[in-house]
Short mmCIF file of C-alpha atoms and ligand atoms in Angstrom, two decimals:
data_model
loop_
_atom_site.label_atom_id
_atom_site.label_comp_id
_atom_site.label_asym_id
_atom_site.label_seq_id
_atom_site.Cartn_x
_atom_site.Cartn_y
_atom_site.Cartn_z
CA UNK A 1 -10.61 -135.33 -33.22
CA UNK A 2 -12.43 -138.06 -35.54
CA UNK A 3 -13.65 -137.22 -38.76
CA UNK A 4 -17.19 -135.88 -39.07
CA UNK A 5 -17.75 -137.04 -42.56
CA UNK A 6 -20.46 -140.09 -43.13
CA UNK A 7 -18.00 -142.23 -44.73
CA UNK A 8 -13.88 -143.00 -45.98
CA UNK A 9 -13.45 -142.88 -49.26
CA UNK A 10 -10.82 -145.47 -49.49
CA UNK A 11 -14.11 -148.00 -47.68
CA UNK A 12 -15.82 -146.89 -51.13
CA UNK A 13 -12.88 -146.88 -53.41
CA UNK A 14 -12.50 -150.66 -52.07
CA UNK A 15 -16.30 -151.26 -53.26
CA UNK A 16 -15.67 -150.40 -56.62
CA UNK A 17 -12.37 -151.83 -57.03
CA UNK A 18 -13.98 -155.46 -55.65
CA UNK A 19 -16.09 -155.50 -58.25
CA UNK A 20 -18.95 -154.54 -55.80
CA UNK A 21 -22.33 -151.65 -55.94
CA UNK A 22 -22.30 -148.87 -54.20
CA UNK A 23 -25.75 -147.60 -52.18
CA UNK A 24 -27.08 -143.92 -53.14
CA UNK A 25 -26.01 -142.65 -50.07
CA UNK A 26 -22.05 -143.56 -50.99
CA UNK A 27 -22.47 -141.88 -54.51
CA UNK A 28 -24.11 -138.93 -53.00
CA UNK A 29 -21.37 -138.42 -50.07
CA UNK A 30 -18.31 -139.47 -52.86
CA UNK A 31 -19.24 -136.87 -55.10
CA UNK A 32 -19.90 -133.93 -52.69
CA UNK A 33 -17.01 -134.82 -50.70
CA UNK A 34 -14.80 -134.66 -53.91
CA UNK A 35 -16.48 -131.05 -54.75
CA UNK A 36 -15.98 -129.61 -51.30
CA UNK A 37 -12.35 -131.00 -51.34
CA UNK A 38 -12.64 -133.92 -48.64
CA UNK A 39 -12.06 -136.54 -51.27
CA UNK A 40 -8.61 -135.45 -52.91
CA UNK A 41 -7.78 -135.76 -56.24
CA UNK A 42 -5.64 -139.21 -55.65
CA UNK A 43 -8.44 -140.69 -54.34
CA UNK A 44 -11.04 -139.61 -57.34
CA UNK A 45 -8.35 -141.12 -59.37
CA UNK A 46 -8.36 -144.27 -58.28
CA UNK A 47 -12.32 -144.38 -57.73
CA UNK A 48 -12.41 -143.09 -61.58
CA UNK A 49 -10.49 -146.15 -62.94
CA UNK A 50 -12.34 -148.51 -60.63
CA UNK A 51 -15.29 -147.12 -62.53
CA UNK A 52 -13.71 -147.31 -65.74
CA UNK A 53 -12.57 -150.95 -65.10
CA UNK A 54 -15.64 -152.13 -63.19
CA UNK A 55 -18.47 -150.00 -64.71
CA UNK A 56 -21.58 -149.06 -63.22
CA UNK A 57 -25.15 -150.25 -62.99
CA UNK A 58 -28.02 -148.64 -64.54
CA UNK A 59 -29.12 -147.03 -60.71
CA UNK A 60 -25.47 -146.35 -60.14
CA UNK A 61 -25.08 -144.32 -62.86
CA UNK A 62 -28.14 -142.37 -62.34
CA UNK A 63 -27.29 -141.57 -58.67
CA UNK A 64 -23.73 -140.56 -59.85
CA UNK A 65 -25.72 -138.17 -62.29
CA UNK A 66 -28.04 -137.24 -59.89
CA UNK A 67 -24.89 -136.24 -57.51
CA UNK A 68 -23.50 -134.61 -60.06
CA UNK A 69 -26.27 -132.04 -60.72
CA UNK A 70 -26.64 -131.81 -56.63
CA UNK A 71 -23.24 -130.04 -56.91
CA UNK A 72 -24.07 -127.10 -58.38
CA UNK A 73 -27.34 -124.83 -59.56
CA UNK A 74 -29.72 -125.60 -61.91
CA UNK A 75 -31.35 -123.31 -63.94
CA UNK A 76 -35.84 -123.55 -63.50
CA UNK A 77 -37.25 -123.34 -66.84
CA UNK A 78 -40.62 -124.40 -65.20
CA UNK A 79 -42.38 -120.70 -65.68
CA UNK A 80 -42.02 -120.56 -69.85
CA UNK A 81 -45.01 -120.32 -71.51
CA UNK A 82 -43.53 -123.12 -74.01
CA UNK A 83 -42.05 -126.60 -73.42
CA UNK A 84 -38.83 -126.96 -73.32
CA UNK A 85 -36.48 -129.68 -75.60
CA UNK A 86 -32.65 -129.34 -76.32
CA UNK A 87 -30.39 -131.07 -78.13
CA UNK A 88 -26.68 -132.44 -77.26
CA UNK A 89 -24.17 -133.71 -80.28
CA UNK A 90 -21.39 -135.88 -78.93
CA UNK A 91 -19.22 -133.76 -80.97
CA UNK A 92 -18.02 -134.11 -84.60
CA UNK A 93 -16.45 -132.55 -87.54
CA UNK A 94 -17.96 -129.62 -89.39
CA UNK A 95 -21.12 -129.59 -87.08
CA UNK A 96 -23.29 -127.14 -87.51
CA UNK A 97 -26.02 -128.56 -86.58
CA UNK A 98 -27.07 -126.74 -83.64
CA UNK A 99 -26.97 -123.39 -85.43
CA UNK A 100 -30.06 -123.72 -87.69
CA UNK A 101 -31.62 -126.47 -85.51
CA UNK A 102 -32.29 -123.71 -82.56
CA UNK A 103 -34.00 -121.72 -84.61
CA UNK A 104 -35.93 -124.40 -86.78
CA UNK A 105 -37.73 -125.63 -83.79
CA UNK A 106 -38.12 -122.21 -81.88
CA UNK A 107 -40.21 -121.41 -84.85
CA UNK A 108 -42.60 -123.70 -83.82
CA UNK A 109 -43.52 -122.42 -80.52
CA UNK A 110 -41.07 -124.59 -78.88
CA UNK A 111 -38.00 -123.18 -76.42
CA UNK A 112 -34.57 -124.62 -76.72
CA UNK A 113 -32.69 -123.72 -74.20
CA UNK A 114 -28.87 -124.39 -75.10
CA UNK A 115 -26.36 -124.23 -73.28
CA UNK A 116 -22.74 -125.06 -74.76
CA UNK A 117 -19.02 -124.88 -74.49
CA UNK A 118 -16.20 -123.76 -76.19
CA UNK A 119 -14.25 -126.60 -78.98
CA UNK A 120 -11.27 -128.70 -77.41
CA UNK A 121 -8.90 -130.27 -79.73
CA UNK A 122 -10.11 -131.63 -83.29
CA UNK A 123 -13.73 -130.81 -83.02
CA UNK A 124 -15.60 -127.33 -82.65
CA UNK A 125 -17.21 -125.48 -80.02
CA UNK A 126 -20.66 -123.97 -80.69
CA UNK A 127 -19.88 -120.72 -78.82
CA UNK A 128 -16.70 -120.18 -80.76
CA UNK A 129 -18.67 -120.89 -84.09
CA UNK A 130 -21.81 -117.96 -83.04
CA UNK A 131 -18.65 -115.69 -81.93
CA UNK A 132 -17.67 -115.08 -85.26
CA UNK A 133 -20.46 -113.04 -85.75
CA UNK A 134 -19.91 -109.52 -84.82
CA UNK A 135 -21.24 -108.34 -81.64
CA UNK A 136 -23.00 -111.66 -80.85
CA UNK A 137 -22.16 -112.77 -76.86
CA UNK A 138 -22.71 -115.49 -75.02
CA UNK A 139 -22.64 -114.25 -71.66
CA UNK A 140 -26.02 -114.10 -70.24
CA UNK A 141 -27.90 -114.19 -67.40
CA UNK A 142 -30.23 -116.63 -66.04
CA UNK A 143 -33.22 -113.88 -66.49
CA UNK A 144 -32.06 -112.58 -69.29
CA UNK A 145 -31.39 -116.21 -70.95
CA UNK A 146 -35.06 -116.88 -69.70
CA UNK A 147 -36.38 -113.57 -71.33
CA UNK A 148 -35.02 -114.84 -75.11
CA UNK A 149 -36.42 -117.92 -74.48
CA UNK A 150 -39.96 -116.78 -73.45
CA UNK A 151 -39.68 -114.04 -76.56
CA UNK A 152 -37.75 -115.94 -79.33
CA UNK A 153 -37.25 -118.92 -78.15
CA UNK A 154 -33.75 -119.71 -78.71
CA UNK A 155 -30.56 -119.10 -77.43
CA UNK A 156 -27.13 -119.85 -77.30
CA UNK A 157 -25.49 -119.31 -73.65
CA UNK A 158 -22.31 -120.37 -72.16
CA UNK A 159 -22.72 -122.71 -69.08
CA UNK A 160 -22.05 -120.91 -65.99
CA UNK A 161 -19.16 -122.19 -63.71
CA UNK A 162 -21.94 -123.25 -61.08
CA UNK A 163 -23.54 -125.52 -63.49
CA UNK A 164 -22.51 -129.44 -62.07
CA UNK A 165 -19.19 -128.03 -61.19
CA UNK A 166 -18.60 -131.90 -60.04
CA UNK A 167 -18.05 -132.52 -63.67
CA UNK A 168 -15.58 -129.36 -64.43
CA UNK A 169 -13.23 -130.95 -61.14
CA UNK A 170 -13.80 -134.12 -62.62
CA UNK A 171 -13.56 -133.99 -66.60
CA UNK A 172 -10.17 -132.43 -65.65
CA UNK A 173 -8.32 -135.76 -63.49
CA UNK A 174 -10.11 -137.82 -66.12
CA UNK A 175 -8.27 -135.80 -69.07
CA UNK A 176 -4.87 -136.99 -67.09
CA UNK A 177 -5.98 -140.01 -65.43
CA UNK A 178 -6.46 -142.00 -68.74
CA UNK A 179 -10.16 -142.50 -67.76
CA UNK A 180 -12.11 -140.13 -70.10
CA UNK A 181 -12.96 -142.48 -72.71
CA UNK A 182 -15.61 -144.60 -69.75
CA UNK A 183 -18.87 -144.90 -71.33
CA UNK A 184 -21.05 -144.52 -67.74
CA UNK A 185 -18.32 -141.74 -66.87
CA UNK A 186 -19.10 -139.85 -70.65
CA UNK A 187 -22.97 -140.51 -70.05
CA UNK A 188 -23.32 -139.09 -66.17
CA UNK A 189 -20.78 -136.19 -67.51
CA UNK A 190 -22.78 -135.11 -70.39
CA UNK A 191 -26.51 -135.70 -69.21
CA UNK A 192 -25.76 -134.21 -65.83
CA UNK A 193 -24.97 -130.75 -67.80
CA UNK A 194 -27.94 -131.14 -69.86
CA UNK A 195 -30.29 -131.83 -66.86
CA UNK A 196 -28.80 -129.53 -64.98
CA UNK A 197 -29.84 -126.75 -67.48
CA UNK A 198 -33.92 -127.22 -67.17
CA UNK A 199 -34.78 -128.99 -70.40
CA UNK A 200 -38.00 -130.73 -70.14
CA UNK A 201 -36.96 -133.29 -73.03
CA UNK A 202 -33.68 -133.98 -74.76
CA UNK A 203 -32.49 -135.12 -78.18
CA UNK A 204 -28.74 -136.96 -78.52
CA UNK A 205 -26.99 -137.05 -81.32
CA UNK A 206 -24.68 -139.59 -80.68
CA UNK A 207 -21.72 -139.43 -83.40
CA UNK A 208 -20.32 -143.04 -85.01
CA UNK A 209 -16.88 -142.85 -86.81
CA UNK A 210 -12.90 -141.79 -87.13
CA UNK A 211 -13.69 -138.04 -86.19
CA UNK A 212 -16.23 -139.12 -83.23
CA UNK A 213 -15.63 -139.77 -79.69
CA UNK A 214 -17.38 -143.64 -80.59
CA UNK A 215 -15.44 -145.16 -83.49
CA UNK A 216 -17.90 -148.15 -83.40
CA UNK A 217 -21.23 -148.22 -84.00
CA UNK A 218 -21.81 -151.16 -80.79
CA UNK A 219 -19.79 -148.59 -78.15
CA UNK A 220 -21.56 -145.41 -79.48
CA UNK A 221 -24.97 -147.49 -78.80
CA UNK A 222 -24.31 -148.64 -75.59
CA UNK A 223 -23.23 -144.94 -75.08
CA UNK A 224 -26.85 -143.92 -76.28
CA UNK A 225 -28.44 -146.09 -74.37
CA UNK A 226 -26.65 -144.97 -71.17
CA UNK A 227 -27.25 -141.50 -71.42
CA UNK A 228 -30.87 -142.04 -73.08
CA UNK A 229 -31.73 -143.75 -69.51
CA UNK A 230 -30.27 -141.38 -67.48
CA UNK A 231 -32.34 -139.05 -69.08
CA UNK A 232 -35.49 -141.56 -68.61
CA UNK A 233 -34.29 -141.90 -64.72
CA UNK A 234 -34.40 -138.22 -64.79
CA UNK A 235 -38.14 -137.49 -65.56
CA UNK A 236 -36.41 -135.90 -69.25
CA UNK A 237 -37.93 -137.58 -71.98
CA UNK A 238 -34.69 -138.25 -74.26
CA UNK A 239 -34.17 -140.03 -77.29
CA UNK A 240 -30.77 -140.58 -79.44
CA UNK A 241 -30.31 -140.59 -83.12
CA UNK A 242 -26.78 -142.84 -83.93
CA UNK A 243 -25.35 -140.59 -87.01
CA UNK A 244 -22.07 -141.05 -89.41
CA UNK A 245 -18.61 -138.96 -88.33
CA UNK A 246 -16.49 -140.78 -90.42
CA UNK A 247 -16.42 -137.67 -92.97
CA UNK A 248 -17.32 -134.05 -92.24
CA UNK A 249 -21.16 -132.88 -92.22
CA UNK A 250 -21.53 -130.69 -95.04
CA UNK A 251 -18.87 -128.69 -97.16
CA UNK A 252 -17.15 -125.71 -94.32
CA UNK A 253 -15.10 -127.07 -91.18
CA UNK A 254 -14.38 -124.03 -89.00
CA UNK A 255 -16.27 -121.05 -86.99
CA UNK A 256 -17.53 -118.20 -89.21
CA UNK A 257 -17.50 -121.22 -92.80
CA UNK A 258 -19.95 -123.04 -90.52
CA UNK A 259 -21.61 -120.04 -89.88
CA UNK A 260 -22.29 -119.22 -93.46
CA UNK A 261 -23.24 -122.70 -94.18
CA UNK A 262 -25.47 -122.65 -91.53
CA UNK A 263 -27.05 -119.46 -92.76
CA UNK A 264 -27.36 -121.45 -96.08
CA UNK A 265 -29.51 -124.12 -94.51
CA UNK A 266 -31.95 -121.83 -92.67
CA UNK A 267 -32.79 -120.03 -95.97
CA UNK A 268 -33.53 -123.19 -97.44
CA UNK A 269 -30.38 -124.32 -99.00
CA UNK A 270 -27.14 -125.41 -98.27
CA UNK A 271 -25.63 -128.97 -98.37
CA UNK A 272 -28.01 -132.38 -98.43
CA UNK A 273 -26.79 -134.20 -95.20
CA UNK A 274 -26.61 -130.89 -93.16
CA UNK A 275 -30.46 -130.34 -94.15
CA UNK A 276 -31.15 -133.58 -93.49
CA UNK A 277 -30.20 -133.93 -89.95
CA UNK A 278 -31.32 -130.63 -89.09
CA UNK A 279 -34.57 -131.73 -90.19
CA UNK A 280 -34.51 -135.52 -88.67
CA UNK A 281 -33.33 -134.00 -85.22
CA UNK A 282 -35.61 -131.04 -85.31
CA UNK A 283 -38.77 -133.50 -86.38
CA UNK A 284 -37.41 -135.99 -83.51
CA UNK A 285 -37.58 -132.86 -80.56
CA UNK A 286 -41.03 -131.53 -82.00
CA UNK A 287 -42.48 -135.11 -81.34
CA UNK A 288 -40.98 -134.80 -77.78
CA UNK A 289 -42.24 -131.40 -77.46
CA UNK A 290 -46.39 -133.02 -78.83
CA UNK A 291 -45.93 -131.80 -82.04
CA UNK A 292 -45.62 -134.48 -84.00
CA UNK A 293 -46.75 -133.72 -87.44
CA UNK A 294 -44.48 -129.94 -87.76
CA UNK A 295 -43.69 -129.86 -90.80
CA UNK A 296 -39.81 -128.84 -90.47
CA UNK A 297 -38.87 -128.56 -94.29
CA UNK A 298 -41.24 -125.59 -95.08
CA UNK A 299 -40.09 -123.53 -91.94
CA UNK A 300 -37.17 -123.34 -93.62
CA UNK A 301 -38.34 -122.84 -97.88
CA UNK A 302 -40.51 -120.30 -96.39
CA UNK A 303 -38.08 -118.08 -94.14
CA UNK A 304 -39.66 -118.76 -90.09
CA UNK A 305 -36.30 -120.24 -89.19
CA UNK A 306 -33.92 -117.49 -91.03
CA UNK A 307 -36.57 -114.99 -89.46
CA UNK A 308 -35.92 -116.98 -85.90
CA UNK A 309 -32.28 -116.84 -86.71
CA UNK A 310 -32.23 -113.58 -87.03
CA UNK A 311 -34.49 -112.23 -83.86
CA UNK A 312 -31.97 -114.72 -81.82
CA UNK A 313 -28.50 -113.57 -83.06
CA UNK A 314 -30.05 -109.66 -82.29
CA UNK A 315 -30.82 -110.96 -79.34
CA UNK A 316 -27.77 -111.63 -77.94
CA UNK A 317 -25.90 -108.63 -79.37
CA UNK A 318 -25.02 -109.88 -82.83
CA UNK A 319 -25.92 -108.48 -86.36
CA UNK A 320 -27.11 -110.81 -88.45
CA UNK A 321 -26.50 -108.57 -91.65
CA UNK A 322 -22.53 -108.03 -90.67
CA UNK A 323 -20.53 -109.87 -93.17
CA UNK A 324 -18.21 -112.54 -91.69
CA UNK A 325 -14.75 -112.14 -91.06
CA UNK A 326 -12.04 -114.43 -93.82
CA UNK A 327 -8.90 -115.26 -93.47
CA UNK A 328 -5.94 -113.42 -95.32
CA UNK A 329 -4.34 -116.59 -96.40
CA UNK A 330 -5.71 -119.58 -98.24
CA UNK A 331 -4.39 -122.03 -99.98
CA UNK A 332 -6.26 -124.70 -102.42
CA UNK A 333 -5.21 -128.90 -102.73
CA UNK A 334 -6.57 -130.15 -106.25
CA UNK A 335 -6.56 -133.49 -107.40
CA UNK A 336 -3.86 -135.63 -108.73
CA UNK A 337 -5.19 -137.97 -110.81
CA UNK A 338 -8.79 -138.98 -112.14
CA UNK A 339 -11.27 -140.99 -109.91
CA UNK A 340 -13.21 -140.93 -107.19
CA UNK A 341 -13.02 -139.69 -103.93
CA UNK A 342 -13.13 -142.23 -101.85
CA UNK A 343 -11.56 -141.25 -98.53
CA UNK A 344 -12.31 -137.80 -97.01
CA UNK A 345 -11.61 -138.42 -93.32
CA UNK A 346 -13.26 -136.75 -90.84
CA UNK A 347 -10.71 -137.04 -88.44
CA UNK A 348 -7.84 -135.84 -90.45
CA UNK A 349 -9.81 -132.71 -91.73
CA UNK A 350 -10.79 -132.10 -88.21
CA UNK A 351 -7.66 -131.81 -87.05
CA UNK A 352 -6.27 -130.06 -90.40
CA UNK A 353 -8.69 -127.53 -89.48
CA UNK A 354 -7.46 -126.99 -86.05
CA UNK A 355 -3.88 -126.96 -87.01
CA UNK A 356 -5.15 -123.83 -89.13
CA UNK A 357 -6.12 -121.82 -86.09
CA UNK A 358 -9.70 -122.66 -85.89
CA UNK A 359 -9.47 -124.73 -82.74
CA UNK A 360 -7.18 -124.51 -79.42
CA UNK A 361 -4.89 -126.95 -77.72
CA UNK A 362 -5.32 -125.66 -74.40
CA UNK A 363 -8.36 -123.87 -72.56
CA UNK A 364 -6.62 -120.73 -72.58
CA UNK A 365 -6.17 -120.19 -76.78
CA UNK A 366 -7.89 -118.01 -78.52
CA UNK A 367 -9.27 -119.23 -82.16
CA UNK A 368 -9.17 -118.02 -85.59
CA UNK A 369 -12.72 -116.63 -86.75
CA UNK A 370 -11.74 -117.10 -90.68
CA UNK A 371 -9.89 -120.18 -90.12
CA UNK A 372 -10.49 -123.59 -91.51
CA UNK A 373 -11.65 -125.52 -94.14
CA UNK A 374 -13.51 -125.30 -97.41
CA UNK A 375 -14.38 -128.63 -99.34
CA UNK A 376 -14.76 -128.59 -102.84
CA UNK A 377 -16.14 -132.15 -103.35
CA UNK A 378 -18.55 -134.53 -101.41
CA UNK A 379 -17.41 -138.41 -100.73
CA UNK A 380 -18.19 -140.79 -104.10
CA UNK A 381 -17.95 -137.78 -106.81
CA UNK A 382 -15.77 -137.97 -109.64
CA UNK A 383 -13.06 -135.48 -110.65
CA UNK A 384 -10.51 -134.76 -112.74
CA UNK A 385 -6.90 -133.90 -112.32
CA UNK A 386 -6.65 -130.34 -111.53
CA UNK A 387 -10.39 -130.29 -109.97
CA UNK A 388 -10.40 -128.21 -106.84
CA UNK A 389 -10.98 -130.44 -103.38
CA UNK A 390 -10.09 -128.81 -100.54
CA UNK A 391 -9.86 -124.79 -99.80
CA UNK A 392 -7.62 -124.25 -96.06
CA UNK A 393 -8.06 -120.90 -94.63
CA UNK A 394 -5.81 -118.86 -92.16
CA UNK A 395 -3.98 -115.73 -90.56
CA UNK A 396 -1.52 -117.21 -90.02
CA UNK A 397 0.20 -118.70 -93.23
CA UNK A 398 3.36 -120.37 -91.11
CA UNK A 399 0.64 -122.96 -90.07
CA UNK A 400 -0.26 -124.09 -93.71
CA UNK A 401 2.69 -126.68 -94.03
CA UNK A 402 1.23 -128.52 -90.42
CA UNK A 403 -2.16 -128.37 -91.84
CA UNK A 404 -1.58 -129.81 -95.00
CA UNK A 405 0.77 -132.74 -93.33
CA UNK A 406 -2.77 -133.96 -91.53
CA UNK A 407 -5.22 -133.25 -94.40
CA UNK A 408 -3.10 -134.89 -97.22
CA UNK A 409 -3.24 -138.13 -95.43
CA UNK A 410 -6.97 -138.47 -95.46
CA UNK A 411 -7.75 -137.64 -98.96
CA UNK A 412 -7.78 -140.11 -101.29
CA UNK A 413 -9.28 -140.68 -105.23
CA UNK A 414 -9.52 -143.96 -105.85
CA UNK A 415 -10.74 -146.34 -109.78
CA UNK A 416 -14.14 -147.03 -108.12
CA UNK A 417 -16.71 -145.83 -106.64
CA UNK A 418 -16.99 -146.20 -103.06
CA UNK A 419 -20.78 -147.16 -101.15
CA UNK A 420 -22.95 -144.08 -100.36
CA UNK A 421 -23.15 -143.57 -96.71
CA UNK A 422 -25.62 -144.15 -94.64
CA UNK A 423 -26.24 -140.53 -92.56
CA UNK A 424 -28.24 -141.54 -89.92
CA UNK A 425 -28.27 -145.03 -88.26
CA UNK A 426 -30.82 -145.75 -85.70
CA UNK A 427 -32.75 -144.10 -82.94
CA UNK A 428 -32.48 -145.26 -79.71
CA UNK A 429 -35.48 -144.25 -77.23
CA UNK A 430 -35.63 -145.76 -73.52
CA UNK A 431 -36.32 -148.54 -71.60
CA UNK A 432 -38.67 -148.76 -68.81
CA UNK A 433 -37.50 -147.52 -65.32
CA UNK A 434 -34.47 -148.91 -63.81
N1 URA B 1 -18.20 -134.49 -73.17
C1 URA B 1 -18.51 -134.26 -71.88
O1 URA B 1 -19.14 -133.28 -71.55
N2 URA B 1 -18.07 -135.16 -70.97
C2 URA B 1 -17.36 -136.26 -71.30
O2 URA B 1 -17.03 -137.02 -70.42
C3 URA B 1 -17.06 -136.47 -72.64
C4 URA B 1 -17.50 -135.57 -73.56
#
């Protein structure tokens, strides 16, 4: 009996693999076939690295995206009685972000709708940050996610298996098919979640460095530009802010130190580059949202985000007023010699803190709350020999000796002092239609 599927998926692996363009109606069948199990897994791995060798076109990647969503349910945030805008980081080390930035905007009327994931390797998950609060969940509902949204007007929810489940089937082969690091198969991945989940408009923050996906400022543009397009093709008004990830946001790596840094920033304080990209993302979703002239620095001297905060973490079964859990163990690295910093890598104090318990290896692994890491020092200060730098928290003291072996390595004090950094690089906004 012949097949009654509309086409062979070798006939579209071929396509790709030519160097040719697919038609809509290939994307659409290739990626539904794949979910529904017709296309097997050898043959999505051989159309992935056509992709990653060949790339894909502007419309391809939008229909790929637009496939993508078509595979699973989307969440209608249509009935709020407030626009929507959310925010996706490309994932870095010791961000926070998210955490205060929620709240900051909900206190202007405005609904954020996030929906996140747990941390894989060297960088942290959102959800296992907020767990470290006691009592806070992220299991939700669709109507009850839609309920905090219309009353507080952010929230922090775990993405339902049924959400672009392409993408889960996918993101897997790719983690084992040496194809993960293709920028129109990142773009379609990420902005086909994001889509997926109702926002009306979208802010990227798009991270540049040695702890970031995009270790060059030219890939992690054309990366913005991808994904700030789809989101353009999309009917989401989207916009990207390039940002630095060669050294850790603020002073805390790891769930319940970001936490309390985080709590820092939304009563006004806490460290200078963590307040200033909460406050450049949060001004660049307002403008999407038609509020252009919010004035996001006094919502959080004068207590509306902390007060947000607060009503959200309740919200969602947490206790704002419980103290954090820390670690039994810790163990402090103080400086050699005289100097100035000059290296505090991102990458190695990513993966330091992750060694300590505070991230997982596999799916399956449960994190440390308490674990992680405590800096002392911010990149260009001088010290002095015996001057605290780094503080590493765990349970679990055996791990110490691994930790240290990564952090050491990306310390270092040098006789001058080194360029100040430039934060935030350049916003990328998008072209006209495709
Ligand atoms: N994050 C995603 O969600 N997808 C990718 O492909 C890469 C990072």
């Amino acid at each position: 009996m012949g097949s009654t599927e509309r086409f062979d998926a070798v006939d579209i692996i071929r396509i790709k693999r030519d160097g040719g363009q697919w038609e809509d109606s290939h994307i659409a069948w290739v990626v539904d076939a794949y979910t529904r199990g017709v296309v097997s897994e050898e043959q999505m791995a051989a159309l992935a690295m056509a992709i990653f060798l060949r790339g894909m076109s502007r419309r391809e990647v939008a229909s790929w995206t637009e496939a993508m969503i078509a595979s699973g349910t989307t969440l209608d945030l249509g009935a709020l009685p407030r626009p929507t805008v959310d925010k996706h980081s490309t994932g870095g080390v010791g961000d926070k972000i998210t955490l205060a930035l929620g709240p900051l905007v909900a206190s202007f009327g405005v609904a954020v709708p996030q929906l996140s994931g747990r941390g894989l390797g060297h960088t942290g998950g959102t959800l296992d940050k907020l767990e470290s609060i006691p009592g806070w969940s992220p299991e939700l509902s669709a109507p009850r996610m839609r309920a905090i949204l219309g009353e507080v007007g952010a929230v922090v929810a775990a993405a339902s298996a049924d959400l672009a489940p392409a993408d889960r089937k996918l993101y897997a082969l790719r983690d084992v098919t040496g194809t993960v690091d293709s920028i129109p198969l990142i773009a379609s991945s990420i902005m086909s979640k994001k889509i997926a989940e109702g926002t009306s408009g979208l802010v990227l923050d798009v991270k540049v460095g040695s702890g970031a996906f995009m270790r060059s400022l030219d890939e992690a543009r054309e990366l913005a530009r991808t994904m700030v397009d789809i989101g353009a093709d999309a009917g989401v008004a989207t916009r990207a802010l390039l940002t630095n990830m060669d050294v850790p946001l603020g002073r805390t790596i790891g769930n319940a130190l970001e936490v309390r840094e985080a709590v820092e920033v939304l009563g006004g304080g806490g460290p200078s580059d963590v307040r200033e990209l909460t406050c450049a993302l949060a001004r660049a979703m307002l403008e999407i949202a038609g509020l252009p002239d919010a004035e996001v620095e006094e919502a959080l001297d004068d207590g509306r985000a902390m007060d947000t905060w607060r009503r959200m973490v309740r919200a969602q079964g947490g206790d704002p007023d419980a103290p954090l859990p820390t670690a039994r163990h810790t163990h402090q690295v103080r400086a050699q010699r005289e100097g100035y910093v000059d290296t505090l890598d991102a990458l190695a104090l990513g993966v330091g803190s992750w060694r300590l318990g505070a991230g997982r290896a596999r799916k399956e692994d449960a994190v440390q709350a308490a674990a992680g890491i405590e800096l002392h020092v911010e990149h260009g200060q001088r010290v002095t020999p015996g001057q605290p730098l780094l503080t590493l928290h765990t349970d679990t003291p055996e791990r110490m000796d691994r930790a240290l072996e990564a952090v050491l390595p990306g310390l270092g004090i040098g006789p001058k002092q080194p360029p100040a950094r430039t934060l935030i690089y350049e916003t990328i906004d998008a072209h006209p239609g495709a």
